[in-house]
Coordinates of C-alpha atoms in Angstrom, one line a residue:
X1 CA 0.3 0.0 55.4
X2 CA 0.8 2.3 52.5
X3 CA -2.8 3.5 52.6
X4 CA -2.6 4.1 56.4
X5 CA 0.6 6.1 55.9
X6 CA -1.0 8.3 53.2
X7 CA -4.0 9.0 55.3
X8 CA -1.8 9.9 58.3
X9 CA 0.1 12.4 56.3
X10 CA -3.0 13.9 54.9
X11 CA -4.5 14.2 58.4
X12 CA -1.4 15.8 59.7
X13 CA -1.4 18.4 57.0
X14 CA -5.0 19.2 57.7
X15 CA -4.6 19.7 61.4
X16 CA -1.5 21.9 61.0
X17 CA -3.3 24.2 58.6
X18 CA -6.7 24.6 60.1
X19 CA -6.1 28.0 61.6
X20 CA -4.4 29.5 58.5
X21 CA -5.8 32.8 57.2
X22 CA -6.7 32.2 53.6
X23 CA -6.5 35.1 51.1
X24 CA -6.7 32.9 48.0
X25 CA -10.3 31.7 48.5
X26 CA -13.5 31.4 46.4
X27 CA -15.9 31.3 49.3
X28 CA -17.9 34.5 48.3
X29 CA -18.6 33.1 44.8
X30 CA -22.2 32.1 44.3
X31 CA -23.1 28.5 43.2
X32 CA -26.3 27.9 41.2
X33 CA -26.3 24.2 40.5
X34 CA -26.3 22.8 44.0
X35 CA -30.0 23.6 44.9
X36 CA -31.0 25.0 41.5
X37 CA -30.7 28.6 42.8
X38 CA -27.8 30.9 43.7
X39 CA -26.1 30.3 47.1
X40 CA -22.7 31.4 48.3
X41 CA -20.2 28.6 48.1
X42 CA -19.4 28.7 51.8
X43 CA -23.1 28.1 52.5
X44 CA -23.4 25.0 50.3
X45 CA -23.3 21.6 52.0
X46 CA -22.3 19.8 48.8
X47 CA -18.7 19.2 47.8
X48 CA -18.2 21.9 45.2
X49 CA -15.2 22.8 43.0
X50 CA -15.3 26.1 41.2
X51 CA -13.2 27.1 38.2
X52 CA -13.3 30.8 37.8
X53 CA -12.9 33.0 34.8
X54 CA -9.6 34.3 36.2
X55 CA -8.3 30.7 36.5
X56 CA -9.3 29.9 32.9
X57 CA -7.7 33.1 31.6
X58 CA -4.4 32.7 33.6
X59 CA -4.0 29.1 32.5
X60 CA -5.3 29.7 29.0
X61 CA -7.0 26.3 28.8
X62 CA -9.0 25.9 25.6
X63 CA -11.7 23.3 26.1
X64 CA -13.9 22.1 28.9
X65 CA -12.2 18.7 29.3
X66 CA -8.8 20.5 29.5
X67 CA -10.1 22.8 32.3
X68 CA -11.7 19.9 34.2
X69 CA -8.6 17.8 33.9
X70 CA -5.9 20.4 34.8
X71 CA -7.8 22.7 37.2
X72 CA -10.3 20.5 38.9
X73 CA -8.4 17.2 39.6
X74 CA -10.8 15.2 37.5
X75 CA -9.6 12.1 35.7
X76 CA -9.8 12.1 31.9
X77 CA -9.1 9.8 29.0
X78 CA -9.1 10.9 25.3
X79 CA -8.8 9.0 22.0
X80 CA -6.4 11.4 20.4
X81 CA -5.9 15.1 20.0
X82 CA -8.3 18.1 20.2
X83 CA -12.0 17.3 19.4
X84 CA -11.7 13.5 19.7
X85 CA -13.9 11.6 22.1
X86 CA -13.0 11.9 25.7
X87 CA -14.3 10.6 29.1
X88 CA -14.4 12.5 32.4
X89 CA -14.7 10.8 35.8
X90 CA -16.1 12.3 39.0
X91 CA -15.0 10.1 41.9
X92 CA -14.7 7.2 39.4
X93 CA -18.2 7.7 38.0
X94 CA -18.1 8.1 34.2
X95 CA -19.4 10.9 31.9
X96 CA -22.7 9.2 31.3
X97 CA -23.5 9.8 35.0
X98 CA -22.5 13.4 34.9
X99 CA -25.1 16.0 33.9
X100 CA -23.6 18.9 31.9
X101 CA -25.5 22.2 31.8
X102 CA -24.6 25.4 29.8
X103 CA -26.6 28.3 31.3
X104 CA -29.1 25.7 32.5
X105 CA -29.5 23.9 29.2
X106 CA -28.7 20.1 29.0
X107 CA -25.7 19.4 26.9
X108 CA -25.7 15.5 27.2
X109 CA -26.2 14.1 23.8
X110 CA -28.8 11.2 23.7
X111 CA -27.2 9.9 20.4
X112 CA -23.6 10.0 21.5
X113 CA -21.8 6.9 22.9
X114 CA -23.2 6.4 26.3
X115 CA -25.1 9.8 26.0
X116 CA -22.1 11.5 27.5
X117 CA -21.6 15.2 27.0
X118 CA -19.0 15.9 24.3
X119 CA -16.5 17.7 26.6
X120 CA -13.9 18.3 23.9
X121 CA -16.4 20.3 21.8
X122 CA -17.0 23.1 24.4
X123 CA -14.8 26.1 24.0
X124 CA -14.2 28.4 26.9
X125 CA -13.8 31.9 25.4
X126 CA -16.8 33.5 27.3
X127 CA -17.1 31.3 30.4
X128 CA -17.7 33.1 33.7
X129 CA -17.3 30.1 35.9
X130 CA -17.6 26.3 35.9
X131 CA -19.2 24.6 38.9
X132 CA -18.6 20.9 39.7
X133 CA -21.1 19.5 42.2
X134 CA -20.0 16.0 43.3
X135 CA -22.3 13.2 44.4
X136 CA -25.8 12.2 43.3
X137 CA -27.9 15.3 42.3
X138 CA -30.9 13.4 40.8
X139 CA -33.0 14.8 43.7
X140 CA -32.6 18.2 42.1
X141 CA -31.9 17.6 38.4
X142 CA -33.3 14.1 37.7
X143 CA -31.6 11.5 35.4
X144 CA -28.0 11.8 34.1
X145 CA -27.0 13.5 37.4
X146 CA -26.3 10.3 39.5
X147 CA -22.6 11.1 39.7
X148 CA -22.7 14.9 39.8
X149 CA -23.4 18.0 37.8
X150 CA -21.1 20.3 35.8
X151 CA -22.7 23.7 35.3
X152 CA -21.1 26.1 32.8
X153 CA -22.1 29.8 33.3
X154 CA -21.3 32.0 30.4
X155 CA -20.6 35.8 30.6
X156 CA -23.3 38.4 31.0
X157 CA -23.5 41.7 29.4
X158 CA -22.3 44.6 31.6
X159 CA -23.5 48.2 31.7
X160 CA -22.2 50.1 28.6
X161 CA -20.4 48.9 25.5
X162 CA -17.7 46.2 25.9
X163 CA -15.7 44.0 23.5
X164 CA -12.9 41.5 23.9
X165 CA -10.6 39.7 21.4
X166 CA -8.3 36.7 21.9
X167 CA -5.8 35.5 19.3
X168 CA -3.6 32.4 19.8
X169 CA -1.2 30.5 17.5
X170 CA 1.1 27.6 18.2
X171 CA 2.0 23.9 17.9
X172 CA 0.4 21.7 15.3
X173 CA -0.4 24.8 13.4
X174 CA -3.1 25.7 15.9
X175 CA -5.1 28.9 15.4
X176 CA -7.6 30.1 17.8
X177 CA -9.6 33.3 17.5
X178 CA -12.4 34.5 19.7
X179 CA -14.4 37.7 19.9
X180 CA -17.1 38.9 22.3
X181 CA -19.2 42.1 22.2
X182 CA -21.9 43.3 24.5
X183 CA -24.1 46.3 25.3
X184 CA -26.4 46.8 28.2
X185 CA -28.6 49.4 29.8
X186 CA -30.9 49.2 32.8
X187 CA -33.7 48.2 30.4
X188 CA -32.1 45.7 28.0
X189 CA -28.9 43.8 27.3
X190 CA -27.3 41.8 24.5
X191 CA -24.1 39.8 24.1
X192 CA -22.6 37.9 21.2
X193 CA -19.5 35.8 21.2
X194 CA -17.8 33.5 18.8
X195 CA -14.8 31.2 18.6
X196 CA -12.9 29.8 15.6
X197 CA -10.4 27.0 16.4
X198 CA -8.4 25.2 13.7
X199 CA -5.7 22.6 14.3
X200 CA -3.7 20.3 12.0
X201 CA -3.3 18.0 14.9
X202 CA -1.4 14.7 15.1
X203 CA -2.3 11.1 14.5
X204 CA -5.1 9.9 16.8
X205 CA -3.9 6.3 16.5
X206 CA -0.5 5.5 17.9
X207 CA 1.5 2.4 18.8
X208 CA 0.1 0.1 21.4
X209 CA 2.3 -0.9 24.3
X210 CA 2.4 -4.4 22.7
X211 CA 4.0 -2.9 19.5
X212 CA 7.7 -2.6 19.2
X213 CA 7.4 1.0 18.1
X214 CA 5.7 2.1 21.3
X215 CA 7.3 5.4 22.5
X216 CA 7.8 6.8 19.1
X217 CA 5.5 9.7 18.0
X218 CA 3.4 9.8 14.9
X219 CA 5.8 11.9 12.7
X220 CA 8.6 9.4 13.4
X221 CA 6.3 6.6 12.3
X222 CA 5.0 8.4 9.2
X223 CA 1.3 8.4 10.4
X224 CA -1.0 11.0 9.0
X225 CA -2.3 14.0 11.0
X226 CA -5.9 14.1 12.3
X227 CA -7.1 17.7 12.1
X228 CA -9.9 19.5 14.1
X229 CA -12.0 22.6 13.4
X230 CA -14.5 24.2 15.7
X231 CA -16.8 27.2 15.2
X232 CA -18.9 28.2 18.2
X233 CA -21.4 31.0 18.6
X234 CA -23.2 32.3 21.7
X235 CA -25.9 35.0 21.7
X236 CA -27.8 36.3 24.7
X237 CA -30.7 38.8 24.8
X238 CA -32.5 40.2 27.9
X239 CA -35.2 42.7 28.5
X240 CA -36.4 44.1 31.9
X241 CA -40.0 45.1 31.4
X242 CA -40.4 46.0 35.0
X243 CA -38.1 46.2 38.0
X244 CA -39.2 42.7 39.0
X245 CA -39.8 41.0 35.6
X246 CA -37.4 39.9 32.9
X247 CA -37.4 37.9 29.7
X248 CA -34.3 36.2 28.3
X249 CA -33.4 34.4 25.1
X250 CA -30.2 32.5 24.4
X251 CA -28.9 30.7 21.4
X252 CA -25.7 28.6 21.3
X253 CA -24.3 26.8 18.3
X254 CA -21.3 24.5 17.8
X255 CA -20.2 23.3 14.4
X256 CA -17.1 21.1 14.4
X257 CA -15.3 18.6 12.1
X258 CA -13.0 16.1 13.8
X259 CA -10.8 13.6 12.0
X260 CA -9.7 10.5 13.8
X261 CA -8.6 6.9 13.0
X262 CA -10.2 3.4 12.8
X263 CA -9.0 2.5 16.2
X264 CA -6.1 2.0 18.5
X265 CA -2.7 1.0 17.2
X266 CA -0.6 2.1 14.2
X267 CA -2.4 -0.4 11.9
X268 CA -5.6 1.6 12.3
X269 CA -4.1 4.8 11.0
X270 CA -6.5 6.1 8.3
X271 CA -7.5 9.3 6.5
X272 CA -11.2 8.2 6.2
X273 CA -13.0 8.5 9.6
X274 CA -14.4 11.8 10.6
X275 CA -17.4 13.3 12.3
X276 CA -19.2 16.6 11.5
X277 CA -21.2 17.9 14.5
X278 CA -23.9 20.5 14.5
X279 CA -25.2 21.1 18.0
X280 CA -27.7 23.8 18.9
X281 CA -29.0 25.0 22.3
X282 CA -32.0 27.3 22.7
X283 CA -33.5 28.9 25.8
X284 CA -36.5 31.2 26.4
X285 CA -37.1 32.2 30.0
X286 CA -39.5 34.5 32.0
X287 CA -38.3 35.6 35.4
X288 CA -40.1 37.3 38.3
X289 CA -38.5 38.3 41.6
X290 CA -39.9 40.0 44.6
X291 CA -39.3 39.9 48.4
X292 CA -40.8 36.5 48.8
X293 CA -40.8 34.8 45.4
X294 CA -38.2 34.1 42.7
X295 CA -40.2 32.5 39.8
X296 CA -38.7 31.0 36.7
X297 CA -40.7 29.7 33.6
X298 CA -38.2 28.3 31.1
X299 CA -38.2 26.4 27.8
X300 CA -35.0 24.6 26.7
X301 CA -34.3 22.8 23.4
X302 CA -31.1 21.0 22.7
X303 CA -30.6 19.5 19.2
X304 CA -27.7 17.2 18.1
X305 CA -26.8 16.3 14.5
X306 CA -23.8 14.0 13.7
X307 CA -22.7 13.0 10.2
X308 CA -20.2 10.2 10.6
X309 CA -17.9 8.9 7.8
X310 CA -16.2 5.6 8.8
X311 CA -14.5 2.5 7.2
X312 CA -17.0 -0.3 6.7
X313 CA -15.7 -3.4 8.6
X314 CA -16.6 -5.9 5.8
X315 CA -15.9 -4.0 2.6
X316 CA -13.1 -1.7 3.8
X317 CA -14.8 1.1 1.9
X318 CA -16.0 4.5 3.2
X319 CA -19.6 4.6 4.6
X320 CA -21.7 7.3 6.2
X321 CA -24.3 7.5 8.9
X322 CA -26.3 10.3 10.4
X323 CA -27.5 10.6 14.0
X324 CA -30.0 13.2 15.1
X325 CA -31.3 13.7 18.6
X326 CA -33.0 16.3 20.7
X327 CA -34.0 17.1 24.3
X328 CA -37.1 19.3 24.9
X329 CA -37.7 20.7 28.4
X330 CA -40.3 22.9 29.9
X331 CA -40.1 23.8 33.6
X332 CA -41.5 26.2 36.2
X333 CA -40.2 26.7 39.7
X334 CA -40.5 29.1 42.5
X335 CA -38.0 29.9 45.2
X336 CA -40.1 31.0 48.2
X337 CA -38.2 32.8 51.0
X338 CA -39.3 32.4 54.6
X339 CA -37.8 33.3 58.0
X340 CA -34.2 34.6 57.7
X341 CA -31.8 32.9 55.3
X342 CA -34.3 30.1 54.5
X343 CA -36.3 29.1 51.4
X344 CA -38.2 26.3 49.8
X345 CA -37.9 25.8 46.0
X346 CA -40.8 23.9 44.3
X347 CA -41.4 23.1 40.7
X348 CA -42.4 20.8 37.9
X349 CA -41.0 19.9 34.5
X350 CA -41.6 18.0 31.3
X351 CA -38.7 16.4 29.4
X352 CA -38.7 14.6 26.1
X353 CA -35.6 12.8 24.8
X354 CA -35.7 11.8 21.1
X355 CA -33.4 10.0 18.7
X356 CA -34.1 9.9 14.9
X357 CA -33.0 6.6 13.4
X358 CA -31.3 6.3 10.0
X359 CA -34.1 4.0 8.8
X360 CA -37.4 5.7 8.1
X361 CA -40.2 5.5 10.6
X362 CA -38.0 4.1 13.4
X363 CA -37.7 7.2 15.6
X364 CA -37.3 6.4 19.3
X365 CA -38.2 8.6 22.3
X366 CA -39.1 8.7 25.9
X367 CA -40.5 11.4 28.2
X368 CA -40.7 12.2 31.9
X369 CA -43.0 14.4 34.0
X370 CA -41.4 15.6 37.2
X371 CA -42.1 17.3 40.4
X372 CA -39.4 18.5 42.8
X373 CA -38.9 20.4 46.0
X374 CA -35.9 21.6 48.0
X375 CA -35.8 23.1 51.5
X376 CA -32.8 25.2 52.7
X377 CA -32.2 26.4 56.2
X378 CA -29.3 28.5 57.6
X379 CA -29.6 29.1 61.3
X380 CA -27.7 29.7 64.6
X381 CA -28.7 28.4 68.0
X382 CA -27.8 30.8 70.8
X383 CA -24.0 31.1 71.0
X384 CA -23.3 28.2 68.6
X385 CA -21.8 28.6 65.2
X386 CA -23.7 28.6 62.0
X387 CA -25.6 25.5 60.8
X388 CA -26.9 24.7 57.3
X389 CA -29.4 22.0 56.5
X390 CA -30.8 21.1 53.0
X391 CA -33.3 18.5 51.8
X392 CA -34.3 17.8 48.2
X393 CA -36.9 15.4 46.8
X394 CA -37.9 14.6 43.2
X395 CA -40.4 12.4 41.6
X396 CA -40.1 11.4 37.9
X397 CA -42.8 9.7 36.0
X398 CA -41.5 8.0 32.8
X399 CA -43.5 6.6 29.9
X400 CA -40.9 3.9 29.1
X401 CA -39.2 3.1 32.5
X402 CA -40.1 2.6 36.1
X403 CA -40.9 5.8 37.9
X404 CA -38.3 7.1 40.2
X405 CA -38.2 8.8 43.6
X406 CA -34.9 10.4 44.4
X407 CA -33.5 12.8 47.0
X408 CA -30.5 14.2 48.8
X409 CA -29.8 15.5 52.3
X410 CA -27.0 17.7 53.4
X411 CA -25.7 19.2 56.6
X412 CA -22.9 21.6 57.3
X413 CA -21.8 22.7 60.8
X414 CA -19.3 25.4 61.4
X415 CA -17.2 24.7 64.4
X416 CA -15.0 27.7 64.8
X417 CA -14.6 30.7 62.3
X418 CA -14.4 29.0 58.9
X419 CA -13.7 25.5 60.3
X420 CA -16.5 23.1 59.4
X421 CA -17.7 19.6 59.0
X422 CA -20.3 18.6 56.4
X423 CA -22.0 15.4 55.2
X424 CA -24.2 14.6 52.2
X425 CA -26.2 11.6 51.1
X426 CA -28.1 11.3 47.8
X427 CA -29.8 8.8 45.6
X428 CA -29.5 8.7 41.8
X429 CA -31.5 7.3 39.0
X430 CA -29.9 6.9 35.5
X431 CA -32.0 5.7 32.6
X432 CA -30.4 3.8 29.7
X433 CA -30.1 6.2 26.7
X434 CA -31.7 5.9 23.4
X435 CA -28.3 5.2 21.8
X436 CA -27.7 2.4 24.3
X437 CA -31.1 0.9 23.7
X438 CA -31.6 1.3 20.0
X439 CA -28.4 2.7 18.5
X440 CA -26.3 1.0 15.8
X441 CA -23.2 0.2 18.0
X442 CA -23.8 -2.5 20.6
X443 CA -27.4 -1.6 21.3
X444 CA -29.3 -3.6 24.0
X445 CA -33.0 -3.0 24.3
X446 CA -33.2 -5.0 27.5
X447 CA -31.2 -2.5 29.6
X448 CA -32.9 -1.1 32.7
X449 CA -32.2 2.0 34.7
X450 CA -29.3 2.2 37.2
X451 CA -29.8 3.2 40.8
X452 CA -27.1 4.8 42.9
X453 CA -26.4 5.9 46.4
X454 CA -23.6 8.4 47.2
X455 CA -22.2 9.6 50.5
X456 CA -19.5 11.9 51.6
X457 CA -18.1 13.6 54.7
X458 CA -15.8 16.7 54.6
X459 CA -13.8 18.3 57.4
X460 CA -11.7 21.4 56.9
X461 CA -11.8 25.2 56.2
X462 CA -11.1 27.6 53.4
X463 CA -7.5 26.6 53.2
X464 CA -7.3 22.8 53.6
X465 CA -9.9 20.1 53.6
X466 CA -10.3 16.4 53.4
X467 CA -13.3 14.4 52.1
X468 CA -14.2 10.7 52.4
X469 CA -16.7 9.4 49.8
X470 CA -18.4 6.1 49.3
X471 CA -20.7 5.6 46.3
X472 CA -22.6 2.6 44.9
X473 CA -24.3 1.9 41.5
X474 CA -26.8 -0.9 41.3
X475 CA -27.0 -2.7 37.9
X476 CA -24.2 -0.7 36.3
X477 CA -24.4 -0.3 32.5
X478 CA -21.1 -0.8 30.8
X479 CA -19.7 -1.5 27.3
X480 CA -18.0 -4.7 26.2
X481 CA -16.2 -4.6 22.9
X482 CA -17.4 -8.1 22.1
X483 CA -21.0 -8.0 23.4
X484 CA -22.0 -4.3 23.2
X485 CA -23.8 -2.7 26.1
X486 CA -24.2 -5.0 29.1
X487 CA -25.6 -4.7 32.6
X488 CA -23.7 -5.9 35.6
X489 CA -26.1 -7.4 38.2
X490 CA -25.2 -6.2 41.7
X491 CA -23.5 -3.2 43.2
X492 CA -20.4 -1.5 41.8
X493 CA -18.6 0.5 44.5
X494 CA -16.5 3.7 44.3
X495 CA -14.8 4.9 47.5
X496 CA -11.8 7.0 48.3
X497 CA -10.4 10.2 49.8
X498 CA -9.9 13.7 48.4
X499 CA -7.6 16.3 49.9
X500 CA -7.4 20.0 48.9
X501 CA -5.1 22.8 49.8
X502 CA -5.3 26.4 48.6
X503 CA -3.5 29.5 49.9
X504 CA -1.7 32.7 49.0
X505 CA 1.7 33.7 50.3
X506 CA 3.7 37.0 50.5
X507 CA 1.1 38.7 48.3
X508 CA 2.7 37.1 45.3
X509 CA 2.5 33.2 45.4
X510 CA -0.7 31.3 45.0
X511 CA -0.7 27.5 45.7
X512 CA -3.4 25.1 44.9
X513 CA -3.1 21.3 45.4
X514 CA -5.8 18.7 44.8
X515 CA -5.3 15.0 45.5
X516 CA -7.6 12.0 45.0
X517 CA -7.3 8.4 46.0
X518 CA -9.9 6.1 44.4
X519 CA -11.0 2.5 44.6
X520 CA -13.5 1.7 41.8
X521 CA -14.8 -1.9 41.6
X522 CA -17.6 -3.7 39.8
X523 CA -20.1 -6.0 41.4
X524 CA -17.6 -8.9 41.1
X525 CA -15.0 -6.9 43.1
X526 CA -12.9 -6.3 40.0
X527 CA -11.2 -3.0 39.4
X528 CA -12.9 -0.9 36.7
X529 CA -10.9 0.2 33.7
X530 CA -9.3 3.6 33.0
X531 CA -9.7 5.1 36.5
X532 CA -6.4 6.2 38.1
X533 CA -5.9 5.0 41.6
X534 CA -4.2 8.3 42.5
X535 CA -4.2 11.7 41.0
X536 CA -2.3 14.8 42.2
X537 CA -2.6 18.3 40.7
X538 CA -0.4 21.2 41.9
X539 CA -0.9 24.7 40.5
X540 CA 1.6 27.4 41.3
X541 CA 1.1 31.1 40.3
X542 CA 3.8 33.6 41.0
X543 CA 2.9 37.3 40.6
X544 CA 6.3 39.0 39.9
X545 CA 4.5 42.4 39.6
X546 CA 1.2 43.9 38.8
X547 CA 1.9 43.2 35.1
X548 CA 3.8 40.0 35.0
X549 CA 2.9 36.5 36.4
X550 CA 4.0 32.9 35.8
X551 CA 2.2 29.7 36.3
X552 CA 3.1 26.0 36.5
X553 CA 0.6 23.1 36.5
X554 CA 2.0 19.7 37.4
X555 CA -0.1 16.5 37.3
X556 CA 0.7 13.1 38.6
X557 CA -1.4 10.1 37.4
X558 CA -1.0 7.0 39.4
X559 CA -1.6 3.3 38.5
X560 CA -4.3 3.0 35.8
X561 CA -5.1 0.0 33.5
X562 CA -6.7 0.1 30.1
X563 CA -9.0 -2.9 30.8
X564 CA -11.0 -4.1 33.8
X565 CA -9.5 -6.2 36.6
X566 CA -6.1 -4.6 36.3
X567 CA -5.6 -6.1 32.9
X568 CA -4.6 -4.5 29.6
X569 CA -1.9 -1.9 29.2
X570 CA -0.7 0.2 32.2
X571 CA -1.5 3.8 31.2
X572 CA -0.6 5.6 34.4
X573 CA 2.4 6.3 36.6
X574 CA 3.6 9.5 34.9
X575 CA 3.9 13.2 35.6
X576 CA 3.2 16.0 33.1
X577 CA 3.9 19.7 33.7
X578 CA 2.8 22.9 31.8
X579 CA 4.1 26.4 32.0
X580 CA 2.4 29.8 31.3
X581 CA 3.6 33.4 31.4
X582 CA 1.3 36.5 31.3
X583 CA 2.3 40.1 30.6
X584 CA -0.2 42.9 31.1
X585 CA 1.0 45.7 28.6
X586 CA -1.9 48.0 29.6
X587 CA -5.4 47.8 31.1
X588 CA -6.7 46.8 27.6
X589 CA -3.9 44.7 26.2
X590 CA -2.1 41.6 27.4
X591 CA 0.2 38.9 26.0
X592 CA 0.9 35.4 27.0
X593 CA 2.9 32.3 26.2
X594 CA 2.4 28.7 27.3
X595 CA 4.3 25.5 27.0
X596 CA 2.3 22.3 27.5
X597 CA 4.1 19.1 28.4
X598 CA 7.4 20.9 29.2
X599 CA 9.5 17.7 29.4
X600 CA 8.0 16.2 26.2
X601 CA 6.8 13.3 28.2
X602 CA 5.5 10.3 26.1
X603 CA 2.3 8.9 27.6
X604 CA -1.1 7.6 26.6
X605 CA -4.4 7.9 28.5
X606 CA -5.9 5.1 26.3
X607 CA -3.7 2.3 25.0
X608 CA -3.0 2.9 21.3
X609 CA -4.1 6.6 21.1
X610 CA -1.6 9.5 21.0
X611 CA -1.2 12.5 23.2
X612 CA 0.6 15.8 22.4
X613 CA 4.3 16.3 22.9
X614 CA 5.9 19.5 24.0
X615 CA 3.8 22.3 22.6
X616 CA 4.4 26.1 22.5
X617 CA 1.6 28.6 22.0
X618 CA 1.6 32.4 22.1
X619 CA -1.3 34.8 22.2
X620 CA -2.8 38.2 22.9
X621 CA -5.9 39.4 24.6
X622 CA -7.5 42.9 24.0
X623 CA -10.6 44.4 25.5
X624 CA -12.6 47.5 25.3

C-alpha cells in the first residue's frame, strides 16, 4: 500500500507539471559519453544526469564522490573521512560496474579492491562538467560499463590568457589550494592546473552500533586523527595544424597519502595503516573533422602505483605491500554523417590490462580486441513530433575470457513541445579483475565474467520526469569477508523508480529535487547490503542579487543495512543538510562560506566508520 501511495503521488506531481515553462534547464548542454560523440542532452535517449561547472562552483564540492552523492542523487558509502575508500551505486549497481573516464581515459584501477575507480581521489578544481549515463553501456564502451558511465570533462583553454585561483580553509585544519592557467590562439592552446589538499581529518574507525559508545565522536573517545593529502596536476596541449586537423596531448597526475584504521570499531583505531597513491593518465590523440567525417586516433595509458602499510594480522607489526597496474588502449573511430541529423560511428580498439605482482615473475594481464558501431537517427514524419533512434553493437575478443557481443537500443519520442517518452535496453559484460582473480586479498582464480541486462522507461519534460528501471546481473561477483570473492549463481535483480524536478522561480529561486526508490536483491531474493531503499536530494539556490546567493542541500537516506538480507547495523533513516553562501565582490573576485552537516547529525554510512560533524569552511576565488 505504501509503494502504491508513493507512486500515485509521484504521478500526480508529474502530470501537474508537464506544461511548466522551465528556465532552469540543461537541455542545450552537449553529452559526449552516450554514443561516444557529442550530442545535445535533449537529443539523447539514455537517462543522463549532468553536473555542470556552475553547480560545482556554487556548491563548492571538493571531490568526485562528494559531487555525485550531493548533486546527482547517487548512493555512497565511505570508510572514514576524505581520501578513504568509498563506493558509489548507480541504481544499486556498485562501483566495479561503473566505468569512469577523465577526458576519455579510463580511471578504473585494475589493482584496487573490485577494480573500482577511486572516487575520493579525484579533485574537481578544473572540471567543466560531469556526465552520468545510467544503464548498461558495454555496447559503446565495453567491460566495466555494465551499470553505467561517469565521464569527467576537464576545462579547455580559451582564447587569450586566463588564470584562476581558489583558496579554502576550514574544519579539521583543511587547506585547499588550486591554480589554473591557460593560453590559446587559433593555432595552439595549452592549459595547466594543480590542486593541493591537506586535511588533519578525524578517526576513520568509530564505535559500532553494538558498542556502548556509539553516538560519540572520535575526539570524545580519544581516537587519533587520520589525515589525508592530495596533490593533483593536469596539463593539456593542442595544436591545429590545419583547419580540419588537430593533435592533442594530455597528462594527469594524482599523488595522495591517506591514513586510515585497521577496520571498523574503536578497537581498530591505529596510527599504522596508510596508502600512498601515484596515479598517472596519458593521452595522445589525432583528430580530423570535415563535412562527412569526424575521425579520432587515440592512445591512452593509465598507470596505478599503490604503496600500502598495514598491520600484519599474525604478528601485529607493520608490513608493506606494493601494487602496480596499468591499462593501455589504442583506438580509432570515425563518425560518418549522412542525411540530416544522422550518423554512424564505427571503430576498433585494443586494450591491455596488467597487474604487477609483488613476487617476481608473476605478473598477470589480459587483453581485448574490439570492434564497435553506433547508428543514430533524428527524424520527423510529416506533422509528427521529433523522433530519435539509436542502436549500438560491440564485439570484444578476449585472450583469457569468453568473447562478448553486447549492444544497446534506445528510442525517444517527443509528444508535444518538450514532453517526451523514452526507452532503453542494453546488455553488459563485466570481466573479473586481475585483483579479484590473483590479488592478495580474497582472490579467486575461478571467477567468470558477469552478464547483465538493463532496461528503463522515462516519461516527462525538461521540468519533471519519472523513470522506471529494471536491471539484472547474471553470476554476480561479490565479496564475503570470510571466503573472499565469490560468485552467486543465478540472476541478481535491481529495480525501482526515479523522479526528478527542476525549475526556476521569480528569477531568483532555483529548485532541484531527485528521488530514487530501489529494490536490490541477489539470486536468492535477499536484499543486497549498503543500498538505501530510498534517497531524496533537494537543492535550493536563492539569488538575492547579482552578487549574493545562498544554497541549501538536504539529503534523506532511507532504510539501509550494513549486511545482506537486511542484517547487520541499520545505517540509514537520517537527514543531513548543508549550507553555502557566495558573494561576488567583482567580476574577478568572489568569496564563499559553507557549513556541512548544519545540525551536527551523527550518522555512519558503514557500521563502525566515522563521518564528519558540523564543519565550517571559508574560501575565495580569483580569476584573470
